[in-house]
mmCIF file of C-alpha atoms and ligand atoms in Angstrom:
data_model
loop_
_atom_site.group_PDB
_atom_site.id
_atom_site.type_symbol
_atom_site.label_atom_id
_atom_site.label_comp_id
_atom_site.label_asym_id
_atom_site.label_seq_id
_atom_site.Cartn_x
_atom_site.Cartn_y
_atom_site.Cartn_z
ATOM 1 C CA MET A 156 0.000 0.000 0.000
ATOM 2 C CA THR A 157 1.369 3.433 -0.932
ATOM 3 C CA ILE A 158 0.601 6.732 0.797
ATOM 4 C CA ASP A 159 -1.825 7.915 -1.942
ATOM 5 C CA GLN A 160 -3.981 4.841 -1.324
ATOM 6 C CA VAL A 161 -4.591 5.739 2.334
ATOM 7 C CA PRO A 162 -7.498 8.204 1.699
ATOM 8 C CA GLY A 163 -9.304 5.527 -0.354
ATOM 9 C CA PHE A 164 -9.058 2.952 2.423
ATOM 10 C CA LEU A 165 -10.052 5.515 5.074
ATOM 11 C CA ALA A 166 -13.110 6.528 3.058
ATOM 12 C CA ALA A 167 -14.044 2.839 2.626
ATOM 13 C CA ALA A 168 -13.770 2.288 6.397
ATOM 14 C CA VAL A 169 -15.864 5.340 7.314
ATOM 15 C CA PHE A 170 -18.505 4.586 4.674
ATOM 16 C CA GLY A 171 -18.572 0.946 5.838
ATOM 17 C CA ALA A 172 -19.095 1.942 9.486
ATOM 18 C CA VAL A 173 -22.020 4.189 8.511
ATOM 19 C CA VAL A 174 -23.576 1.384 6.438
ATOM 20 C CA GLY A 175 -22.963 -0.975 9.396
ATOM 21 C CA SER A 176 -24.969 1.394 11.567
ATOM 22 C CA PHE A 177 -27.920 0.964 9.154
ATOM 23 C CA LEU A 178 -27.422 -2.839 9.163
ATOM 24 C CA ASN A 179 -27.843 -2.693 12.958
ATOM 25 C CA VAL A 180 -31.238 -1.057 12.435
ATOM 26 C CA CYS A 181 -32.210 -3.884 10.037
ATOM 27 C CA ILE A 182 -30.964 -6.558 12.477
ATOM 28 C CA TYR A 183 -32.988 -5.048 15.325
ATOM 29 C CA ARG A 184 -36.192 -4.173 13.440
ATOM 30 C CA LEU A 185 -36.708 -6.822 10.722
ATOM 31 C CA PRO A 186 -37.505 -9.655 13.214
ATOM 32 C CA LEU A 187 -40.036 -7.277 14.876
ATOM 33 C CA ARG A 188 -41.560 -6.556 11.420
ATOM 34 C CA ARG A 189 -40.947 -2.835 11.907
ATOM 35 C CA SER A 190 -39.956 -0.320 9.223
ATOM 36 C CA VAL A 191 -36.201 0.133 8.800
ATOM 37 C CA ALA A 192 -36.704 3.612 7.288
ATOM 38 C CA TRP A 193 -38.780 5.301 9.973
ATOM 39 C CA PRO A 194 -38.629 6.518 12.761
ATOM 40 C CA GLY A 195 -35.031 7.434 13.736
ATOM 41 C CA SER A 196 -33.106 5.339 16.265
ATOM 42 C CA GLY A 197 -34.103 5.424 19.913
ATOM 43 C CA CYS A 198 -33.212 3.643 23.136
ATOM 44 C CA PRO A 199 -35.261 0.388 23.207
ATOM 45 C CA HIS A 200 -35.649 0.768 26.987
ATOM 46 C CA CYS A 201 -36.601 4.408 27.727
ATOM 47 C CA LYS A 202 -37.742 5.094 24.099
ATOM 48 C CA ARG A 203 -35.847 8.416 23.959
ATOM 49 C CA ARG A 204 -34.808 9.371 20.415
ATOM 50 C CA LEU A 205 -31.042 9.503 19.924
ATOM 51 C CA ALA A 206 -29.225 12.798 19.279
ATOM 52 C CA TRP A 207 -26.866 12.929 16.280
ATOM 53 C CA PHE A 208 -23.779 12.581 18.497
ATOM 54 C CA GLU A 209 -25.179 9.362 19.999
ATOM 55 C CA ASN A 210 -25.513 7.897 16.514
ATOM 56 C CA ILE A 211 -21.867 8.010 15.387
ATOM 57 C CA PRO A 212 -20.725 4.452 14.568
ATOM 58 C CA VAL A 213 -18.376 2.837 17.140
ATOM 59 C CA LEU A 214 -17.292 6.191 18.671
ATOM 60 C CA SER A 215 -20.648 6.882 20.383
ATOM 61 C CA TYR A 216 -20.625 3.440 21.962
ATOM 62 C CA VAL A 217 -17.110 3.985 23.337
ATOM 63 C CA VAL A 218 -17.752 7.551 24.549
ATOM 64 C CA LEU A 219 -21.085 6.616 26.206
ATOM 65 C CA GLY A 220 -19.435 3.617 27.885
ATOM 66 C CA GLY A 221 -21.900 1.219 26.221
ATOM 67 C CA ARG A 222 -24.930 2.620 28.064
ATOM 68 C CA CYS A 223 -27.947 4.819 27.277
ATOM 69 C CA ARG A 224 -27.212 8.420 28.363
ATOM 70 C CA THR A 225 -30.540 8.826 30.210
ATOM 71 C CA CYS A 226 -31.648 5.433 31.585
ATOM 72 C CA ARG A 227 -28.168 3.831 31.773
ATOM 73 C CA THR A 228 -29.453 0.607 30.211
ATOM 74 C CA PRO A 229 -26.513 -1.284 28.616
ATOM 75 C CA ILE A 230 -26.396 -1.092 24.795
ATOM 76 C CA SER A 231 -25.714 -4.424 23.083
ATOM 77 C CA ILE A 232 -22.051 -4.987 22.134
ATOM 78 C CA ARG A 233 -23.549 -6.176 18.810
ATOM 79 C CA TYR A 234 -23.791 -2.537 17.637
ATOM 80 C CA PRO A 235 -20.071 -1.653 17.567
ATOM 81 C CA ILE A 236 -19.158 -5.216 16.458
ATOM 82 C CA ILE A 237 -21.435 -5.025 13.369
ATOM 83 C CA GLU A 238 -20.145 -1.505 12.575
ATOM 84 C CA LEU A 239 -16.501 -2.600 12.805
ATOM 85 C CA LEU A 240 -17.179 -5.786 10.824
ATOM 86 C CA THR A 241 -18.903 -3.821 8.038
ATOM 87 C CA ALA A 242 -16.082 -1.234 7.976
ATOM 88 C CA PHE A 243 -13.545 -4.090 7.715
ATOM 89 C CA MET A 244 -15.555 -5.712 4.909
ATOM 90 C CA PHE A 245 -15.635 -2.439 2.914
ATOM 91 C CA VAL A 246 -11.848 -2.034 3.280
ATOM 92 C CA VAL A 247 -11.138 -5.635 2.199
ATOM 93 C CA ALA A 248 -13.578 -5.408 -0.744
ATOM 94 C CA TRP A 249 -12.060 -2.079 -1.896
ATOM 95 C CA TRP A 250 -8.589 -3.642 -1.722
ATOM 96 C CA LEU A 251 -9.630 -6.863 -3.531
ATOM 97 C CA TYR A 252 -11.895 -5.521 -6.285
ATOM 98 C CA GLY A 253 -11.223 -1.783 -6.713
ATOM 99 C CA PRO A 254 -13.951 0.404 -8.230
ATOM 100 C CA GLY A 255 -16.442 -1.362 -10.497
ATOM 101 C CA ALA A 256 -19.594 -3.448 -10.729
ATOM 102 C CA LEU A 257 -18.017 -6.405 -8.878
ATOM 103 C CA LEU A 258 -17.247 -4.190 -5.861
ATOM 104 C CA VAL A 259 -20.853 -2.969 -5.632
ATOM 105 C CA SER A 260 -22.245 -6.480 -6.141
ATOM 106 C CA ARG A 261 -20.014 -8.015 -3.457
ATOM 107 C CA LEU A 262 -20.718 -5.184 -0.974
ATOM 108 C CA VAL A 263 -24.498 -5.536 -1.382
ATOM 109 C CA PHE A 264 -24.105 -9.310 -0.990
ATOM 110 C CA GLY A 265 -21.852 -8.902 2.071
ATOM 111 C CA CYS A 266 -24.317 -6.543 3.770
ATOM 112 C CA ALA A 267 -27.144 -9.056 3.219
ATOM 113 C CA LEU A 268 -24.944 -11.822 4.684
ATOM 114 C CA ILE A 269 -24.123 -9.765 7.804
ATOM 115 C CA VAL A 270 -27.832 -9.071 8.469
ATOM 116 C CA LEU A 271 -28.851 -12.710 7.888
ATOM 117 C CA PHE A 272 -25.927 -13.983 10.014
ATOM 118 C CA ALA A 273 -26.919 -11.845 13.013
ATOM 119 C CA ILE A 274 -30.702 -12.357 12.794
ATOM 120 C CA ASP A 275 -30.453 -16.137 12.337
ATOM 121 C CA LEU A 276 -28.007 -16.407 15.242
ATOM 122 C CA GLU A 277 -30.364 -14.593 17.608
ATOM 123 C CA HIS A 278 -33.866 -15.465 16.328
ATOM 124 C CA HIS A 279 -33.409 -18.579 14.124
ATOM 125 C CA LEU A 280 -35.035 -16.604 11.334
ATOM 126 C CA LEU A 281 -34.018 -15.551 7.811
ATOM 127 C CA PRO A 282 -36.377 -12.701 6.806
ATOM 128 C CA ASN A 283 -37.895 -12.700 3.301
ATOM 129 C CA PRO A 284 -37.310 -8.906 2.872
ATOM 130 C CA ILE A 285 -33.561 -9.757 2.642
ATOM 131 C CA THR A 286 -33.448 -13.149 0.873
ATOM 132 C CA VAL A 287 -36.101 -12.675 -1.849
ATOM 133 C CA PRO A 288 -34.948 -9.254 -3.177
ATOM 134 C CA GLY A 289 -31.394 -10.645 -2.747
ATOM 135 C CA ILE A 290 -32.089 -13.337 -5.358
ATOM 136 C CA VAL A 291 -33.390 -10.734 -7.833
ATOM 137 C CA VAL A 292 -30.599 -8.191 -7.211
ATOM 138 C CA GLY A 293 -27.859 -10.851 -7.412
ATOM 139 C CA PHE A 294 -29.232 -12.097 -10.747
ATOM 140 C CA ALA A 295 -29.466 -8.520 -12.067
ATOM 141 C CA PHE A 296 -25.790 -7.844 -11.150
ATOM 142 C CA SER A 297 -24.692 -11.047 -12.918
ATOM 143 C CA PHE A 298 -25.453 -9.419 -16.305
ATOM 144 C CA PHE A 299 -22.652 -6.882 -15.643
ATOM 145 C CA THR A 300 -20.028 -8.809 -13.686
ATOM 146 C CA ASP A 301 -19.052 -12.185 -12.115
ATOM 147 C CA PRO A 302 -20.335 -14.901 -12.195
ATOM 148 C CA GLY A 303 -22.287 -14.146 -15.422
ATOM 149 C CA TRP A 304 -26.031 -14.654 -15.849
ATOM 150 C CA LEU A 305 -25.937 -18.361 -16.750
ATOM 151 C CA SER A 306 -23.881 -19.399 -13.725
ATOM 152 C CA SER A 307 -26.059 -17.132 -11.575
ATOM 153 C CA LEU A 308 -29.272 -18.721 -12.889
ATOM 154 C CA ILE A 309 -27.929 -22.261 -12.364
ATOM 155 C CA GLY A 310 -26.751 -21.133 -8.907
ATOM 156 C CA ILE A 311 -30.276 -20.014 -7.948
ATOM 157 C CA LEU A 312 -31.792 -23.309 -9.148
ATOM 158 C CA VAL A 313 -29.062 -25.557 -7.699
ATOM 159 C CA GLY A 314 -28.716 -23.662 -4.395
ATOM 160 C CA GLY A 315 -32.440 -23.454 -3.742
ATOM 161 C CA GLY A 316 -33.113 -26.883 -5.275
ATOM 162 C CA ILE A 317 -30.615 -28.891 -3.201
ATOM 163 C CA LEU A 318 -31.771 -27.441 0.114
ATOM 164 C CA TYR A 319 -35.434 -27.773 -0.901
ATOM 165 C CA ALA A 320 -34.862 -31.472 -1.659
ATOM 166 C CA ILE A 321 -33.031 -31.981 1.662
ATOM 167 C CA ALA A 322 -35.800 -30.169 3.561
ATOM 168 C CA GLU A 323 -38.531 -32.253 1.886
ATOM 169 C CA GLY A 324 -36.595 -35.490 2.381
ATOM 170 C CA TYR A 325 -35.968 -34.770 6.042
ATOM 171 C CA TYR A 326 -39.646 -33.973 6.588
ATOM 172 C CA TRP A 327 -40.657 -37.159 4.767
ATOM 173 C CA ILE A 328 -38.379 -39.335 6.956
ATOM 174 C CA ARG A 329 -38.649 -37.606 10.340
ATOM 175 C CA HIS A 330 -42.075 -35.909 10.050
ATOM 176 C CA GLU A 331 -40.649 -32.699 11.478
ATOM 177 C CA GLU A 332 -39.031 -29.621 9.982
ATOM 178 C CA GLY A 333 -35.203 -29.770 9.922
ATOM 179 C CA LEU A 334 -34.425 -27.028 7.425
ATOM 180 C CA GLY A 335 -36.635 -24.012 6.927
ATOM 181 C CA MET A 336 -37.637 -22.371 3.656
ATOM 182 C CA GLY A 337 -35.509 -19.415 4.821
ATOM 183 C CA ASP A 338 -32.376 -21.555 4.321
ATOM 184 C CA VAL A 339 -33.621 -22.558 0.853
ATOM 185 C CA LYS A 340 -34.141 -18.914 -0.202
ATOM 186 C CA MET A 341 -30.832 -17.848 1.361
ATOM 187 C CA LEU A 342 -28.783 -20.415 -0.622
ATOM 188 C CA ALA A 343 -30.678 -19.408 -3.791
ATOM 189 C CA MET A 344 -29.531 -15.829 -3.044
ATOM 190 C CA VAL A 345 -25.925 -17.054 -2.622
ATOM 191 C CA GLY A 346 -26.310 -18.799 -5.989
ATOM 192 C CA ALA A 347 -27.511 -15.581 -7.626
ATOM 193 C CA PHE A 348 -24.497 -13.573 -6.406
ATOM 194 C CA LEU A 349 -21.705 -16.184 -6.566
ATOM 195 C CA GLY A 350 -22.767 -18.618 -9.304
ATOM 196 C CA TRP A 351 -23.254 -22.379 -8.971
ATOM 197 C CA LYS A 352 -19.646 -23.476 -8.287
ATOM 198 C CA LEU A 353 -19.100 -21.206 -5.281
ATOM 199 C CA THR A 354 -22.620 -22.050 -4.074
ATOM 200 C CA LEU A 355 -21.700 -25.735 -3.823
ATOM 201 C CA MET A 356 -18.524 -24.689 -1.988
ATOM 202 C CA THR A 357 -20.628 -22.528 0.387
ATOM 203 C CA LEU A 358 -22.913 -25.472 1.155
ATOM 204 C CA MET A 359 -19.913 -27.745 1.795
ATOM 205 C CA LEU A 360 -18.166 -25.221 4.083
ATOM 206 C CA ALA A 361 -21.383 -24.505 6.019
ATOM 207 C CA SER A 362 -22.150 -28.209 6.479
ATOM 208 C CA VAL A 363 -18.635 -29.005 7.708
ATOM 209 C CA ALA A 364 -18.582 -26.025 10.115
ATOM 210 C CA GLY A 365 -22.126 -26.796 11.309
ATOM 211 C CA SER A 366 -21.253 -30.457 11.940
ATOM 212 C CA ILE A 367 -18.081 -29.592 13.868
ATOM 213 C CA VAL A 368 -19.914 -27.094 16.107
ATOM 214 C CA GLY A 369 -22.933 -29.408 16.487
ATOM 215 C CA LEU A 370 -20.822 -32.433 17.416
ATOM 216 C CA SER A 371 -18.758 -30.444 19.921
ATOM 217 C CA LEU A 372 -21.978 -29.187 21.537
ATOM 218 C CA ILE A 373 -23.167 -32.795 21.831
ATOM 219 C CA ALA A 374 -19.759 -33.966 23.104
ATOM 220 C CA THR A 375 -19.716 -31.319 25.835
ATOM 221 C CA ARG A 376 -23.387 -32.118 26.562
ATOM 222 C CA ARG A 377 -24.358 -28.489 26.062
ATOM 223 C CA GLY A 378 -26.775 -29.443 23.325
ATOM 224 C CA ASP A 379 -28.605 -32.582 22.269
ATOM 225 C CA MET A 380 -29.479 -33.930 18.821
ATOM 226 C CA LYS A 381 -32.683 -31.902 18.889
ATOM 227 C CA TYR A 382 -30.929 -28.573 19.402
ATOM 228 C CA ALA A 383 -31.434 -26.734 16.131
ATOM 229 C CA LEU A 384 -28.305 -24.902 15.032
ATOM 230 C CA PRO A 385 -28.985 -21.738 13.004
ATOM 231 C CA PHE A 386 -27.859 -23.077 9.609
ATOM 232 C CA GLY A 387 -28.181 -19.650 7.984
ATOM 233 C CA THR A 388 -25.416 -18.368 10.272
ATOM 234 C CA PHE A 389 -23.095 -21.073 8.917
ATOM 235 C CA LEU A 390 -24.252 -20.423 5.337
ATOM 236 C CA ALA A 391 -23.319 -16.739 5.784
ATOM 237 C CA MET A 392 -19.808 -17.621 6.983
ATOM 238 C CA GLY A 393 -19.373 -20.212 4.220
ATOM 239 C CA ALA A 394 -20.536 -17.762 1.538
ATOM 240 C CA ALA A 395 -18.208 -15.015 2.789
ATOM 241 C CA LEU A 396 -15.234 -17.404 2.682
ATOM 242 C CA ALA A 397 -16.239 -18.727 -0.759
ATOM 243 C CA ALA A 398 -16.577 -15.148 -2.091
ATOM 244 C CA LEU A 399 -13.107 -14.242 -0.744
ATOM 245 C CA VAL A 400 -10.950 -17.241 -1.641
ATOM 246 C CA GLY A 401 -13.267 -19.603 -3.541
ATOM 247 C CA SER A 402 -12.108 -18.754 -7.065
ATOM 248 C CA SER A 403 -8.411 -19.191 -6.199
ATOM 249 C CA VAL A 404 -9.145 -22.536 -4.509
ATOM 250 C CA LEU A 405 -11.193 -23.718 -7.511
ATOM 251 C CA ASN A 406 -8.466 -22.693 -9.985
ATOM 252 C CA TRP A 407 -5.817 -24.430 -7.915
ATOM 253 C CA TYR A 408 -7.951 -27.574 -7.570
ATOM 254 C CA LEU A 409 -8.819 -27.747 -11.275
ATOM 255 C CA GLY A 410 -5.142 -27.126 -12.089
ATOM 256 C CA LEU A 411 -4.279 -30.444 -10.393
ATOM 257 C CA PHE A 412 -5.839 -32.419 -13.249
HETATM 258 ZN ZN1 ZN B 861 -32.541 4.647 27.579
#
């Protein structure tokens, strides 16, 4: 990195933190089925609307000592974590892709993944207002950049199709729901943005990570076979990894033959 690149990275970080602040609003309000556009942010405990200086990403949390200024109720550590994570993602994406359609596509995709990751972890829910428009937007981007419209279309069908088949099969055998339709729509969205190859990689990574965590929970007796792990959380991590390094891994792997 040279000195003239510093302003670009700084701008990416600041812009990312501000976007992360909006993602926090989505993470808090979507499961409650409340509008993400209106009204402005307030303290969930005393309902007081926040002043502009209480709404500055990361800094406000640090300055206020992680508490509401009036009622002293602790503010979730999730807020600064999501803001920092989003800022980090913007910096990495700017560094990897530079300006262009791929940058915008991957940032939109990454923001959707962050929201789905956090909501599924807390509520075991993958809201339609993220996954369904995500499928459409990802497919639209594929006409201008990676992975191309054909791979995107196959990705939607394969990603959604595989999980739909697994969900139906599981229901048929066990007579209970193992995978939700939210997971099906989420992997279709991954397919739209990343194409079919990286979608299969996402599914593999998520399954391996989910199994390792699930088995360790069983081994330490902190969970039993019935404990439903939020699969969407693992899908989000798998998709992020596939988007970052998937193409290089695929090229290396195919180069072996
Ligand atoms: Zn308060």
